[in-house]
Amino acid sequence: MTEEPLADVLLRMAQGERAALRNLYSEAGPKLFGVCLRMLKDRAEAEDALQEIMVKLWSKAHQFDPMRGQPMSWVVTVARNHCLDRLRSRTAALRREAAGSNDAAMLEVADAGPGPETLVEMKDEARRIADCLATLDTDRATAIRSAYLDGRSYDDIASAFGIPLNTLRSWLHRGLRKLKECMDA
Amino acid sequence: MTEDETSDLAADYVLGLASAEERARAEDRITRDPAFAREVEMWQARFSELNVEFAAVVPPSAVLDRAEHRLFGASGPLRGGVLGWLRRAMQSRGATGGTVRRPGPAILLGLAVVTAMALVAIWGTPLYRPGAPLAELSAPDLQIAVRGDSQRLVFRRLSDAPDPEGRSYQLWLIRDGQVASLGLLAPRTTEVSAEVRAGDVLAVSLEPAGGSPGAGPSGPVLATAQIPSL
């Protein structure tokens, strides 16, 4: 017997079948926990966030539309949005503390792009974005990856790169437009 | 706002570059502006390719327990050992790709010994007043009242909803981490001869037509209930 498709699990959740939450946890829990750990960088907070994400997914399951997207992408989006909300609502004081002295170093370590061997191993579905990110200059690609995977904000990246916010915005937007053009081609 | 600017804002939102206020504004706009909502969806699809880089890490089961408790309260799925046992049973099914381990002779013997000891202890002593419901198994589409005594159980379905097409409901008795099938749930009333004692757990699962191919539940466990201590 193969694992039940995630779309079916979401459907059963939408119908209020409590047991389906456990199926969701065993099938998507590890991925979602990985999202929380990577973005929040704190195990206790990641566990806390995962609990709230499970509660959210239970009440939002009816919003999933299998015609419009992959179920795993959808649950990851819900998880990422929850983590982003947490990151953005951390108080300024907390953020300053977390940023601390090694802000630039952390950005560098966390966001070093995949090495050549990883690129080779990377699943086919990730090749297109990897190829298109490779057409951007390294700093821009790094900033975009770190925003998506680590939840870095404009403020974080601006202070890490030591450039004004508005300069960063237009600099990144040029990169994003190029990325869009490449991926939609 | 130009098309490019709309796309920029959508990308900012999806990437999470935006501040809390900007995020709130974007979320509001998604509900009012279909063009913007579509841009957001397209950026989500583009970046979802990066999801392979989130490394999967198995989370502790306590997180699920807490989420269930918040959603379903105390009436939710079982706590503690039995819940853990059920989850392990479900996981081993997934991990082995369908080959369900049959219980070893030692396990069956153990269950028989435990049952015999229980019988000696309670022989002839009616545990429950006849007619008083012992427990209820309650799932969204299935409500079952359980009556009986220490020798037999009677499961009566309270709703007329038919079984899901091509599936059967199966009843289980769980004691000390061991599970025994009580057979399939009949359309109205199901009577089962079984030695029952306080603390036993009853469960109902959704199975392929005809029942689980293995010794334990193969499909989702829909509801559980504990025989109350008297």
CSV table of C-alpha atoms in Angstrom, one decimal:
chain,number,residue,atom,x,y,z
A,1,MET,CA,0.0,0.0,0.0
A,2,THR,CA,1.4,3.4,-0.9
A,3,GLU,CA,1.1,6.5,1.3
A,4,GLU,CA,-2.3,8.2,1.0
A,5,PRO,CA,-1.9,11.2,-1.3
A,6,LEU,CA,-1.6,14.4,0.7
A,7,ALA,CA,-4.5,15.9,-1.3
A,8,ASP,CA,-6.8,13.2,0.1
A,9,VAL,CA,-5.6,13.8,3.6
A,10,LEU,CA,-6.4,17.5,3.2
A,11,LEU,CA,-9.9,16.6,1.9
A,12,ARG,CA,-10.6,14.4,4.9
A,13,MET,CA,-9.5,17.2,7.2
A,14,ALA,CA,-11.8,19.6,5.4
A,15,GLN,CA,-14.6,17.1,6.1
A,16,GLY,CA,-13.7,17.2,9.8
A,17,GLU,CA,-12.2,13.8,10.1
A,18,ARG,CA,-10.0,14.1,13.2
A,19,ALA,CA,-7.8,11.1,12.4
A,20,ALA,CA,-6.7,12.8,9.2
A,21,LEU,CA,-4.6,15.3,11.2
A,22,ARG,CA,-2.3,12.4,12.2
A,23,ASN,CA,-1.9,11.4,8.6
A,24,LEU,CA,-1.0,15.0,7.8
A,25,TYR,CA,1.5,15.0,10.6
A,26,SER,CA,3.3,11.8,9.5
A,27,GLU,CA,3.3,12.8,5.9
A,28,ALA,CA,4.0,16.5,5.9
A,29,GLY,CA,5.2,17.1,9.5
A,30,PRO,CA,8.9,16.5,8.9
A,31,LYS,CA,8.9,18.9,5.9
A,32,LEU,CA,6.9,21.5,7.9
A,33,PHE,CA,9.2,21.1,10.9
A,34,GLY,CA,12.2,21.6,8.6
A,35,VAL,CA,10.6,24.9,7.4
A,36,CYS,CA,10.1,26.1,11.0
A,37,LEU,CA,13.7,25.1,12.0
A,38,ARG,CA,15.3,26.7,9.1
A,39,MET,CA,13.3,30.0,9.3
A,40,LEU,CA,13.0,30.4,13.1
A,41,LYS,CA,16.5,28.9,14.0
A,42,ASP,CA,15.3,27.9,17.4
A,43,ARG,CA,14.0,24.4,18.2
A,44,ALA,CA,11.6,25.3,21.0
A,45,GLU,CA,10.0,28.1,18.9
A,46,ALA,CA,9.9,25.8,15.8
A,47,GLU,CA,7.9,23.2,17.9
A,48,ASP,CA,5.6,26.0,19.0
A,49,ALA,CA,5.1,27.2,15.5
A,50,LEU,CA,4.5,23.7,14.1
A,51,GLN,CA,1.7,23.2,16.7
A,52,GLU,CA,0.1,26.4,15.5
A,53,ILE,CA,0.6,25.5,11.9
A,54,MET,CA,-1.2,22.2,12.4
A,55,VAL,CA,-4.1,24.0,14.0
A,56,LYS,CA,-4.2,26.5,11.1
A,57,LEU,CA,-4.1,23.7,8.5
A,58,TRP,CA,-7.0,22.0,10.2
A,59,SER,CA,-9.1,25.1,9.8
A,60,LYS,CA,-7.8,26.1,6.4
A,61,ALA,CA,-7.9,22.6,4.8
A,62,HIS,CA,-11.1,23.4,2.9
A,63,GLN,CA,-9.3,26.3,1.1
A,64,PHE,CA,-6.9,23.9,-0.6
A,65,ASP,CA,-7.8,23.6,-4.3
A,66,PRO,CA,-6.2,20.6,-6.0
A,67,MET,CA,-6.8,22.2,-9.4
A,68,ARG,CA,-4.6,25.2,-8.5
A,69,GLY,CA,-1.6,23.7,-6.9
A,70,GLN,CA,0.4,20.9,-5.3
A,71,PRO,CA,-0.7,20.0,-1.8
A,72,MET,CA,2.9,20.0,-0.4
A,73,SER,CA,3.5,23.4,-1.9
A,74,TRP,CA,0.3,24.6,-0.3
A,75,VAL,CA,1.1,23.3,3.2
A,76,VAL,CA,4.6,24.7,3.0
A,77,THR,CA,3.2,28.1,2.0
A,78,VAL,CA,0.9,28.1,5.1
A,79,ALA,CA,3.9,27.1,7.2
A,80,ARG,CA,6.2,29.8,5.7
A,81,ASN,CA,3.6,32.5,6.1
A,82,HIS,CA,3.2,31.6,9.8
A,83,CYS,CA,6.9,31.7,10.3
A,84,LEU,CA,7.2,35.0,8.5
A,85,ASP,CA,4.5,36.5,10.7
A,86,ARG,CA,6.4,35.3,13.7
A,87,LEU,CA,9.6,36.7,12.5
A,88,ARG,CA,8.1,40.1,11.5
A,89,SER,CA,6.2,40.4,14.8
A,90,ARG,CA,9.2,39.8,16.9
A,91,THR,CA,9.9,43.0,18.8
A,92,ALA,CA,12.5,45.4,17.5
A,93,ALA,CA,14.5,44.7,20.7
A,94,LEU,CA,14.4,40.9,20.1
A,95,ARG,CA,15.4,41.4,16.5
A,96,ARG,CA,18.4,43.5,17.4
A,97,GLU,CA,19.4,40.9,20.0
A,98,ALA,CA,19.1,38.1,17.5
A,99,ALA,CA,20.9,40.0,14.8
A,100,GLY,CA,23.7,40.9,17.1
A,101,SER,CA,27.2,41.2,15.9
A,102,ASN,CA,27.3,38.2,13.5
A,103,ASP,CA,24.5,39.4,11.3
A,104,ALA,CA,26.5,39.5,8.1
A,105,ALA,CA,28.3,36.3,9.0
A,106,MET,CA,25.0,34.5,9.6
A,107,LEU,CA,23.6,35.6,6.2
A,108,GLU,CA,26.7,34.3,4.6
A,109,VAL,CA,26.6,30.9,6.3
A,110,ALA,CA,22.9,30.4,6.1
A,111,ASP,CA,22.6,31.5,2.5
A,112,ALA,CA,25.6,30.1,0.8
A,113,GLY,CA,24.1,28.7,-2.4
A,114,PRO,CA,24.1,25.0,-3.1
A,115,GLY,CA,27.5,23.7,-4.0
A,116,PRO,CA,28.0,22.0,-7.4
A,117,GLU,CA,27.4,18.6,-6.0
A,118,THR,CA,24.1,19.7,-4.5
A,119,LEU,CA,23.1,21.2,-7.8
A,120,VAL,CA,23.6,17.9,-9.5
A,121,GLU,CA,21.6,16.0,-6.9
A,122,MET,CA,18.9,18.6,-6.8
A,123,LYS,CA,15.6,17.2,-7.9
A,124,ASP,CA,14.5,18.1,-11.4
A,125,GLU,CA,11.7,20.3,-10.2
A,126,ALA,CA,14.3,22.7,-8.6
A,127,ARG,CA,16.5,22.9,-11.7
A,128,ARG,CA,14.6,25.7,-13.4
A,129,ILE,CA,14.8,28.1,-10.5
A,130,ALA,CA,18.4,27.0,-9.8
A,131,ASP,CA,19.3,27.7,-13.4
A,132,CYS,CA,17.5,31.0,-13.4
A,133,LEU,CA,19.0,32.2,-10.1
A,134,ALA,CA,22.4,31.3,-11.6
A,135,THR,CA,21.8,34.0,-14.3
A,136,LEU,CA,21.7,36.7,-11.6
A,137,ASP,CA,24.7,38.1,-10.0
A,138,THR,CA,25.7,36.1,-6.9
A,139,ASP,CA,24.7,38.7,-4.3
A,140,ARG,CA,21.2,39.1,-5.7
A,141,ALA,CA,20.7,35.4,-5.9
A,142,THR,CA,21.9,34.9,-2.4
A,143,ALA,CA,19.6,37.7,-1.1
A,144,ILE,CA,16.6,36.2,-2.8
A,145,ARG,CA,17.3,32.6,-1.6
A,146,SER,CA,17.9,33.9,2.0
A,147,ALA,CA,14.6,35.8,1.9
A,148,TYR,CA,12.6,32.7,0.8
A,149,LEU,CA,14.5,30.0,2.8
A,150,ASP,CA,15.5,31.9,5.9
A,151,GLY,CA,12.8,34.6,6.1
A,152,ARG,CA,15.3,37.5,5.9
A,153,SER,CA,13.5,40.8,5.7
A,154,TYR,CA,14.5,43.9,3.7
A,155,ASP,CA,15.8,45.4,7.0
A,156,ASP,CA,18.0,42.3,7.7
A,157,ILE,CA,19.5,42.2,4.3
A,158,ALA,CA,20.0,45.9,4.0
A,159,SER,CA,22.0,46.0,7.2
A,160,ALA,CA,23.9,42.8,6.3
A,161,PHE,CA,24.9,44.3,3.0
A,162,GLY,CA,25.3,47.8,4.4
A,163,ILE,CA,23.2,49.5,1.8
A,164,PRO,CA,20.2,51.8,2.2
A,165,LEU,CA,16.7,50.2,2.2
A,166,ASN,CA,15.5,51.9,-1.0
A,167,THR,CA,18.6,51.1,-2.9
A,168,LEU,CA,18.2,47.4,-1.9
A,169,ARG,CA,14.6,47.4,-2.9
A,170,SER,CA,15.1,48.5,-6.5
A,171,TRP,CA,18.3,46.4,-6.7
A,172,LEU,CA,16.4,43.3,-5.7
A,173,HIS,CA,13.4,44.1,-7.8
A,174,ARG,CA,15.6,44.3,-10.9
A,175,GLY,CA,16.8,40.8,-10.0
A,176,LEU,CA,13.3,39.5,-9.4
A,177,ARG,CA,12.0,40.8,-12.8
A,178,LYS,CA,14.9,39.1,-14.5
A,179,LEU,CA,14.2,35.8,-12.6
A,180,LYS,CA,10.5,36.0,-13.5
A,181,GLU,CA,11.4,36.5,-17.2
A,182,CYS,CA,13.8,33.6,-17.1
A,183,MET,CA,11.4,31.2,-15.3
A,184,ASP,CA,8.4,32.1,-17.5
A,185,ALA,CA,10.3,31.8,-20.7
B,1,MET,CA,0.4,51.0,-10.4
B,2,THR,CA,2.2,49.3,-13.3
B,3,GLU,CA,2.1,45.6,-14.0
B,4,ASP,CA,5.8,45.4,-13.0
B,5,GLU,CA,5.1,47.2,-9.7
B,6,THR,CA,2.2,44.9,-8.9
B,7,SER,CA,4.5,41.9,-9.6
B,8,ASP,CA,7.3,43.4,-7.4
B,9,LEU,CA,4.9,43.8,-4.5
B,10,ALA,CA,3.6,40.3,-4.9
B,11,ALA,CA,7.2,39.0,-5.0
B,12,ASP,CA,8.0,41.0,-1.8
B,13,TYR,CA,5.1,39.4,-0.1
B,14,VAL,CA,5.8,35.8,-1.2
B,15,LEU,CA,9.5,36.1,-0.4
B,16,GLY,CA,8.6,37.6,3.0
B,17,LEU,CA,10.8,40.7,2.5
B,18,ALA,CA,7.9,42.9,3.6
B,19,SER,CA,7.4,44.3,7.1
B,20,ALA,CA,4.5,43.2,9.3
B,21,GLU,CA,2.4,46.3,8.1
B,22,GLU,CA,3.2,45.6,4.4
B,23,ARG,CA,2.3,41.9,4.9
B,24,ALA,CA,-1.1,42.9,6.4
B,25,ARG,CA,-1.7,45.3,3.5
B,26,ALA,CA,-0.8,42.6,0.9
B,27,GLU,CA,-3.0,40.0,2.6
B,28,ASP,CA,-5.9,42.5,2.5
B,29,ARG,CA,-5.2,43.2,-1.2
B,30,ILE,CA,-5.2,39.5,-2.1
B,31,THR,CA,-8.9,39.3,-1.0
B,32,ARG,CA,-9.9,42.4,-3.0
B,33,ASP,CA,-7.6,42.4,-6.1
B,34,PRO,CA,-7.8,39.3,-8.3
B,35,ALA,CA,-4.9,40.4,-10.5
B,36,PHE,CA,-2.7,40.9,-7.4
B,37,ALA,CA,-3.8,37.5,-6.0
B,38,ARG,CA,-2.9,35.9,-9.3
B,39,GLU,CA,0.6,37.5,-9.2
B,40,VAL,CA,1.0,36.2,-5.6
B,41,GLU,CA,0.0,32.7,-6.8
B,42,MET,CA,2.5,32.8,-9.7
B,43,TRP,CA,5.3,33.8,-7.4
B,44,GLN,CA,4.4,31.1,-5.0
B,45,ALA,CA,4.6,28.5,-7.8
B,46,ARG,CA,7.9,29.8,-9.0
B,47,PHE,CA,9.6,29.8,-5.6
B,48,SER,CA,8.0,26.5,-4.5
B,49,GLU,CA,10.8,24.9,-6.4
B,50,LEU,CA,13.1,26.0,-3.6
B,51,ASN,CA,11.1,23.9,-1.1
B,52,VAL,CA,13.3,20.9,-1.8
B,53,GLU,CA,16.0,22.8,0.2
B,54,PHE,CA,14.0,22.7,3.4
B,55,ALA,CA,15.4,19.5,5.0
B,56,ALA,CA,12.8,17.2,6.5
B,57,VAL,CA,13.2,16.7,10.2
B,58,VAL,CA,10.9,14.4,12.1
B,59,PRO,CA,9.1,16.4,14.8
B,60,PRO,CA,8.4,15.1,18.3
B,61,SER,CA,4.9,13.5,18.6
B,62,ALA,CA,4.1,15.7,21.6
B,63,VAL,CA,3.6,18.6,19.2
B,64,LEU,CA,0.8,16.7,17.5
B,65,ASP,CA,-0.7,15.8,20.9
B,66,ARG,CA,-0.8,19.5,21.8
B,67,ALA,CA,-2.4,20.5,18.5
B,68,GLU,CA,-5.0,17.8,18.9
B,69,HIS,CA,-5.7,18.8,22.4
B,70,ARG,CA,-6.2,22.4,21.3
B,71,LEU,CA,-8.5,21.4,18.4
B,72,PHE,CA,-10.4,18.6,19.9
B,73,GLY,CA,-10.0,19.1,23.7
B,74,ALA,CA,-10.2,16.2,26.1
B,75,SER,CA,-12.7,14.3,23.9
B,76,GLY,CA,-10.1,14.1,21.1
B,77,PRO,CA,-8.1,11.2,20.1
B,78,LEU,CA,-6.6,9.1,22.9
B,79,ARG,CA,-3.7,10.3,25.0
B,80,GLY,CA,-0.7,8.5,26.1
B,81,GLY,CA,0.3,5.0,25.6
B,82,VAL,CA,-2.6,3.8,23.5
B,83,LEU,CA,-2.4,6.8,21.2
B,84,GLY,CA,1.3,6.2,20.9
B,85,TRP,CA,0.7,2.5,20.1
B,86,LEU,CA,-1.8,3.3,17.4
B,87,ARG,CA,0.5,5.9,15.8
B,88,ARG,CA,3.4,3.4,15.8
B,89,ALA,CA,1.1,0.8,14.2
B,90,MET,CA,0.2,3.3,11.5
B,91,GLN,CA,3.8,4.4,11.0
B,92,SER,CA,5.1,0.9,10.7
B,93,ARG,CA,2.5,0.3,8.1
B,94,GLY,CA,3.8,3.3,6.1
B,95,ALA,CA,7.5,2.4,6.7
B,96,THR,CA,7.2,-1.2,5.5
B,97,GLY,CA,5.3,-0.2,2.4
B,98,GLY,CA,2.2,-2.3,3.2
B,99,THR,CA,3.5,-5.5,4.6
B,100,VAL,CA,1.7,-5.6,7.9
B,101,ARG,CA,3.5,-7.6,10.6
B,102,ARG,CA,1.3,-10.3,12.0
B,103,PRO,CA,1.5,-10.7,15.8
B,104,GLY,CA,3.9,-13.3,16.9
B,105,PRO,CA,2.6,-16.3,18.8
B,106,ALA,CA,4.1,-14.8,22.0
B,107,ILE,CA,1.9,-11.7,21.7
B,108,LEU,CA,-1.2,-13.7,21.1
B,109,LEU,CA,-0.3,-16.0,24.0
B,110,GLY,CA,0.3,-12.9,26.2
B,111,LEU,CA,-3.1,-11.5,25.3
B,112,ALA,CA,-4.7,-14.9,26.1
B,113,VAL,CA,-3.0,-15.0,29.5
B,114,VAL,CA,-4.0,-11.5,30.3
B,115,THR,CA,-7.6,-12.2,29.3
B,116,ALA,CA,-7.6,-15.4,31.3
B,117,MET,CA,-6.3,-13.5,34.4
B,118,ALA,CA,-8.9,-10.8,33.9
B,119,LEU,CA,-11.6,-13.5,33.7
B,120,VAL,CA,-10.5,-15.1,36.9
B,121,ALA,CA,-10.5,-11.8,38.6
B,122,ILE,CA,-14.0,-10.7,37.4
B,123,TRP,CA,-15.7,-14.0,36.6
B,124,GLY,CA,-19.4,-13.7,37.1
B,125,THR,CA,-19.2,-10.2,38.4
B,126,PRO,CA,-21.3,-8.0,36.2
B,127,LEU,CA,-19.2,-4.9,35.6
B,128,TYR,CA,-22.0,-2.8,34.3
B,129,ARG,CA,-25.6,-2.4,34.7
B,130,PRO,CA,-27.2,-3.9,31.6
B,131,GLY,CA,-28.5,-1.2,29.3
B,132,ALA,CA,-26.4,1.6,30.6
B,133,PRO,CA,-24.1,2.7,27.8
B,134,LEU,CA,-20.5,2.0,28.6
B,135,ALA,CA,-19.0,4.2,26.1
B,136,GLU,CA,-19.5,6.1,22.9
B,137,LEU,CA,-17.4,6.0,19.8
B,138,SER,CA,-18.0,9.3,18.0
B,139,ALA,CA,-16.6,10.5,14.7
B,140,PRO,CA,-18.1,13.1,12.3
B,141,ASP,CA,-20.0,10.6,10.2
B,142,LEU,CA,-20.3,7.8,12.7
B,143,GLN,CA,-21.7,7.6,16.2
B,144,ILE,CA,-21.8,4.3,18.1
B,145,ALA,CA,-23.2,3.6,21.5
B,146,VAL,CA,-21.5,0.7,23.3
B,147,ARG,CA,-23.4,-1.4,25.8
B,148,GLY,CA,-22.6,-4.7,27.4
B,149,ASP,CA,-21.0,-6.4,30.3
B,150,SER,CA,-17.8,-8.2,31.1
B,151,GLN,CA,-18.7,-11.0,28.6
B,152,ARG,CA,-20.0,-9.3,25.6
B,153,LEU,CA,-20.3,-5.9,23.9
B,154,VAL,CA,-23.1,-4.5,21.8
B,155,PHE,CA,-22.3,-1.7,19.4
B,156,ARG,CA,-25.3,0.2,18.1
B,157,ARG,CA,-25.0,2.7,15.4
B,158,LEU,CA,-26.8,5.9,16.2
B,159,SER,CA,-26.8,7.3,12.7
B,160,ASP,CA,-28.2,5.9,9.5
B,161,ALA,CA,-25.3,7.0,7.3
B,162,PRO,CA,-24.2,4.1,5.1
B,163,ASP,CA,-20.6,2.9,5.1
B,164,PRO,CA,-18.4,4.8,2.7
B,165,GLU,CA,-18.4,3.1,-0.7
B,166,GLY,CA,-16.0,0.2,-0.9
B,167,ARG,CA,-14.9,0.5,2.8
B,168,SER,CA,-15.8,-1.2,6.0
B,169,TYR,CA,-15.7,0.0,9.6
B,170,GLN,CA,-13.7,-2.3,11.9
B,171,LEU,CA,-13.9,-2.6,15.7
B,172,TRP,CA,-10.9,-3.1,17.9
B,173,LEU,CA,-10.1,-3.9,21.5
B,174,ILE,CA,-6.9,-2.5,22.9
B,175,ARG,CA,-5.4,-3.6,26.2
B,176,ASP,CA,-1.9,-3.1,27.5
B,177,GLY,CA,-0.7,-2.0,24.1
B,178,GLN,CA,-2.0,-5.2,22.4
B,179,VAL,CA,-4.8,-4.9,19.8
B,180,ALA,CA,-7.4,-7.5,18.9
B,181,SER,CA,-10.0,-7.2,16.2
B,182,LEU,CA,-13.6,-7.4,17.3
B,183,GLY,CA,-14.7,-7.8,13.7
B,184,LEU,CA,-16.5,-5.5,11.3
B,185,LEU,CA,-19.2,-3.1,12.3
B,186,ALA,CA,-22.7,-4.2,11.0
B,187,PRO,CA,-25.2,-1.7,9.6
B,188,ARG,CA,-27.3,-1.5,12.8
B,189,THR,CA,-26.3,-3.6,15.8
B,190,THR,CA,-23.1,-5.6,16.3
B,191,GLU,CA,-22.9,-8.1,19.1
B,192,VAL,CA,-19.5,-9.4,20.1
B,193,SER,CA,-18.5,-12.0,22.7
B,194,ALA,CA,-15.4,-10.5,24.4
B,195,GLU,CA,-14.0,-10.4,27.8
B,196,VAL,CA,-13.9,-6.8,28.8
B,197,ARG,CA,-12.5,-5.0,31.7
B,198,ALA,CA,-12.3,-1.5,33.0
B,199,GLY,CA,-9.5,0.4,31.3
B,200,ASP,CA,-9.8,-1.4,28.0
B,201,VAL,CA,-9.9,0.8,24.9
B,202,LEU,CA,-12.3,0.4,22.0
B,203,ALA,CA,-11.5,1.8,18.7
B,204,VAL,CA,-13.1,1.9,15.2
B,205,SER,CA,-11.2,2.3,12.1
B,206,LEU,CA,-12.0,2.8,8.4
B,207,GLU,CA,-10.7,-0.2,6.4
B,208,PRO,CA,-10.9,-1.6,2.9
B,209,ALA,CA,-14.1,-3.6,2.3
B,210,GLY,CA,-13.9,-6.8,4.4
B,211,GLY,CA,-11.5,-5.4,6.9
B,212,SER,CA,-7.9,-4.7,7.6
B,213,PRO,CA,-5.5,-7.1,5.8
B,214,GLY,CA,-3.3,-7.1,8.9
B,215,ALA,CA,-3.5,-7.8,12.6
B,216,GLY,CA,-4.0,-4.1,13.4
B,217,PRO,CA,-5.8,-1.2,11.8
B,218,SER,CA,-4.5,-0.4,8.4
B,219,GLY,CA,-6.7,2.7,7.8
B,220,PRO,CA,-7.4,5.8,9.9
B,221,VAL,CA,-8.6,5.2,13.4
B,222,LEU,CA,-11.8,7.3,13.6
B,223,ALA,CA,-12.6,7.2,17.2
B,224,THR,CA,-11.6,5.6,20.5
B,225,ALA,CA,-13.2,5.2,23.8
B,226,GLN,CA,-12.1,3.8,27.1
B,227,ILE,CA,-14.2,1.5,29.2
B,228,PRO,CA,-14.6,3.5,32.4
B,229,SER,CA,-13.2,2.2,35.6
B,230,LEU,CA,-15.9,1.2,38.1
